[in-house]
């Protein structure tokens, strides 16, 4: 009998967890390959820190070859360009790869919702490289201010008041004094504006907890505009409608964090999908192509008709589940268990030592929330590389990578 070929594409929370689970648990022969577009995994949940420069790129990179056993998982660095589900193949820059089973974990893409100018005129926190580009831009704007003297260079506009936008705004706000001091700028000149469509920031939380976060941000000097409907982005300008009035907000750094969709590679494929997310059954399987499974932001998973919001927590649990499913499948053992998401909690950081969140149903704020946030990040590191990884790459009360 031929050895089954399992191909995992995308080494994020979902894909990497599936690969590591198989590496650890699979005892039957199988050819398992993980393809991802970089040599390293990065914690997407920390990209706001990379964008401000409070987490170095070196610390953010976790090299696959250091955590994968080549005798069990073959790693290939390649960018996937196309999925051909009818031919059981995917195409990458480096060639074509065939499979018996495909696990898709290609992650997310920012969703512009068709708003004009988003693609051309905004920065996104969509990958480590995109975050490094934003970090360089902020650093340059501060450094060059002594020559340009243009206050708009120090006005950062964030479109989106969800998790990504708020964590980024807070991280920047807590660094303004330091950046201003280093560059010899009056710390009252830099400005941060956050624009969101919802009634209050962080709609995943109730109004009371969101208000706690909003007060903290305002104390840090962040201007917040809720119920603002962004109509267009122009170069250094956001056009929006609020309370029936048209507004124009000018600033020379604009960040788009108003929403995400699934991978564009999935979106353009013949696999049935909704904006790059594959509707999967209770075993994370694509019904039209039963040898294809999806994990993380590429999967549209529901339980009791509730669509799960795409999070790293969900992606990692899906990766674990898929590994267990394949261990049973390849050993010809029955696997009846359905995927069930265990929502343990959500914490939004407000800078490095503050935050708000709900963990196991308990509301947290301040240092305790920041502590929980670091614990969540470190738990992920532990799950992929044990204590050694936590000590090398972990998040602690005192920064080691500022
Ligand atoms: C700034 C920010 C903060 C966040 N904070 C939180 C949080 O606090 N808690 C939480 O639960 N969630 C958070 N999220 C959401 C979370 O990061 C995502 O839900 C999670 O990363 C999804 O995991 P994934 O495995 O589906 O995709 P990803 O982690 O995005 O991984 C996708 C992988 O696929 C690779 N890839 C993509 N395209 C290709 C291609 N064409 N070819 C080859 N490889 C490819 C990528 O390089 C990457 O390695 C945050 C997101 C952002 C942006």
CSV table of C-alpha atoms and ligand atoms in Angstrom, one decimal, residues 9-17 35-38 40-49 51 64 76-82 91-92 104-109 124-128 131 163-165 167-168 257 260 263-265 295-299 309-316 318 341 345-349 373 376-377 380, ligand 1:
chain,number,residue,atom,x,y,z
A,9,UNK,CA,-0.3,24.7,3.5
A,10,UNK,CA,0.3,27.7,5.8
A,11,UNK,CA,2.3,27.5,9.0
A,12,UNK,CA,0.3,29.7,11.3
A,13,UNK,CA,-1.6,28.8,14.5
A,14,UNK,CA,-3.7,26.2,12.7
A,15,UNK,CA,-1.3,24.7,10.2
A,16,UNK,CA,1.7,24.6,12.6
A,17,UNK,CA,-0.4,23.0,15.4
A,35,UNK,CA,4.6,24.5,3.1
A,36,UNK,CA,4.7,28.1,4.2
A,37,UNK,CA,5.9,31.2,2.5
A,38,UNK,CA,8.6,32.0,5.1
A,40,UNK,CA,9.6,31.1,10.2
A,41,UNK,CA,6.3,31.2,12.0
A,42,UNK,CA,5.3,34.5,13.7
A,43,UNK,CA,2.7,35.3,16.4
A,44,UNK,CA,0.2,37.3,14.5
A,45,UNK,CA,-1.3,38.3,17.8
A,46,UNK,CA,1.8,40.3,18.5
A,47,UNK,CA,2.1,42.1,15.2
A,48,UNK,CA,1.0,45.4,16.7
A,49,UNK,CA,4.1,45.3,18.8
A,51,UNK,CA,4.7,47.6,14.0
A,64,UNK,CA,10.1,26.0,11.5
A,76,UNK,CA,9.2,23.5,2.3
A,77,UNK,CA,9.5,27.3,2.1
A,78,UNK,CA,7.3,28.3,-0.9
A,79,UNK,CA,4.5,30.7,-1.7
A,80,UNK,CA,1.4,28.9,-2.8
A,81,UNK,CA,-0.2,30.5,-5.8
A,82,UNK,CA,-3.0,28.2,-6.7
A,91,UNK,CA,1.0,25.2,-7.3
A,92,UNK,CA,3.7,27.2,-5.7
A,104,UNK,CA,-5.5,24.5,4.4
A,105,UNK,CA,-4.2,27.0,6.9
A,106,UNK,CA,-3.4,30.0,4.8
A,107,UNK,CA,-4.8,32.5,7.3
A,108,UNK,CA,-6.4,35.9,6.6
A,109,UNK,CA,-6.2,38.9,4.4
A,124,UNK,CA,-2.0,46.8,7.2
A,125,UNK,CA,-1.0,44.5,10.1
A,126,UNK,CA,-1.3,41.5,7.9
A,127,UNK,CA,2.2,39.8,8.2
A,128,UNK,CA,5.5,40.3,9.9
A,131,UNK,CA,4.4,45.2,10.2
A,163,UNK,CA,-9.0,44.2,18.6
A,164,UNK,CA,-6.2,44.9,16.1
A,165,UNK,CA,-6.9,48.6,15.8
A,167,UNK,CA,-4.1,47.1,20.4
A,168,UNK,CA,-2.1,49.0,17.8
A,257,UNK,CA,-7.6,47.3,10.6
A,260,UNK,CA,-10.4,40.5,7.7
A,263,UNK,CA,-7.0,33.8,2.1
A,264,UNK,CA,-7.2,35.1,-1.5
A,265,UNK,CA,-5.7,31.8,-2.8
A,295,UNK,CA,-8.2,25.2,9.8
A,296,UNK,CA,-8.0,28.8,11.3
A,297,UNK,CA,-9.1,31.9,9.5
A,298,UNK,CA,-9.6,29.9,6.2
A,299,UNK,CA,-12.3,27.8,7.8
A,309,UNK,CA,-15.1,34.5,15.0
A,310,UNK,CA,-11.6,33.9,13.5
A,311,UNK,CA,-9.0,33.9,16.3
A,312,UNK,CA,-5.7,32.4,17.1
A,313,UNK,CA,-7.3,30.5,19.9
A,314,UNK,CA,-9.8,28.9,17.5
A,315,UNK,CA,-7.1,28.2,14.9
A,316,UNK,CA,-4.8,26.4,17.4
A,318,UNK,CA,-8.6,23.3,15.1
A,341,UNK,CA,-14.5,25.2,20.2
A,345,UNK,CA,-11.4,34.0,27.0
A,346,UNK,CA,-10.3,37.1,25.2
A,347,UNK,CA,-7.8,39.8,26.4
A,348,UNK,CA,-7.0,43.1,24.6
A,349,UNK,CA,-3.7,44.6,25.6
A,373,UNK,CA,-2.3,38.4,27.9
A,376,UNK,CA,-1.8,33.4,26.7
A,377,UNK,CA,1.1,34.3,24.4
A,380,UNK,CA,1.3,29.2,22.8
B,1,LIG,C1,-2.6,42.5,15.2
B,1,LIG,C2,-3.4,41.3,15.5
B,1,LIG,C3,-3.8,41.0,16.8
B,1,LIG,C4,-4.5,39.8,17.0
B,1,LIG,N1,-4.8,39.5,18.3
B,1,LIG,C5,-5.4,38.3,18.6
B,1,LIG,C6,-5.6,37.9,19.9
B,1,LIG,O1,-5.2,38.6,20.9
B,1,LIG,N2,-6.2,36.7,20.2
B,1,LIG,C7,-6.6,35.9,19.2
B,1,LIG,O2,-7.1,34.8,19.4
B,1,LIG,N3,-6.5,36.3,17.9
B,1,LIG,C8,-5.9,37.5,17.5
B,1,LIG,N4,-5.7,37.9,16.2
B,1,LIG,C9,-6.3,37.0,15.2
B,1,LIG,C10,-5.3,35.8,14.9
B,1,LIG,O3,-4.0,36.3,14.7
B,1,LIG,C11,-5.7,35.0,13.7
B,1,LIG,O4,-7.1,34.6,13.9
B,1,LIG,C12,-4.8,33.8,13.6
B,1,LIG,O5,-3.5,34.2,13.2
B,1,LIG,C13,-5.3,32.8,12.5
B,1,LIG,O6,-4.5,31.7,12.4
B,1,LIG,P1,-4.2,30.9,11.1
B,1,LIG,O7,-3.4,29.8,11.3
B,1,LIG,O8,-5.5,30.8,10.4
B,1,LIG,O9,-3.5,32.0,10.1
B,1,LIG,P2,-2.1,32.8,10.4
B,1,LIG,O10,-1.6,32.7,11.7
B,1,LIG,O11,-2.3,34.1,9.7
B,1,LIG,O12,-1.1,31.9,9.5
B,1,LIG,C14,-1.2,31.8,8.1
B,1,LIG,C15,0.1,31.2,7.6
B,1,LIG,O13,0.0,31.0,6.2
B,1,LIG,C16,1.1,31.5,5.5
B,1,LIG,N5,0.7,31.9,4.2
B,1,LIG,C17,-0.2,32.8,3.8
B,1,LIG,N6,-0.4,32.8,2.5
B,1,LIG,C18,0.5,31.9,2.0
B,1,LIG,C19,0.8,31.5,0.7
B,1,LIG,N7,0.2,32.0,-0.4
B,1,LIG,N8,1.7,30.5,0.6
B,1,LIG,C20,2.4,30.0,1.6
B,1,LIG,N9,2.1,30.3,2.9
B,1,LIG,C21,1.2,31.3,3.1
B,1,LIG,C22,1.5,32.7,6.4
B,1,LIG,O14,2.9,33.1,6.1
B,1,LIG,C23,1.3,32.2,7.8
B,1,LIG,O15,2.4,31.5,8.2
B,1,LIG,C24,-5.0,39.0,15.9
B,1,LIG,C25,-4.7,39.4,14.6
B,1,LIG,C26,-3.9,40.5,14.4
B,1,LIG,C27,-3.6,40.9,12.9
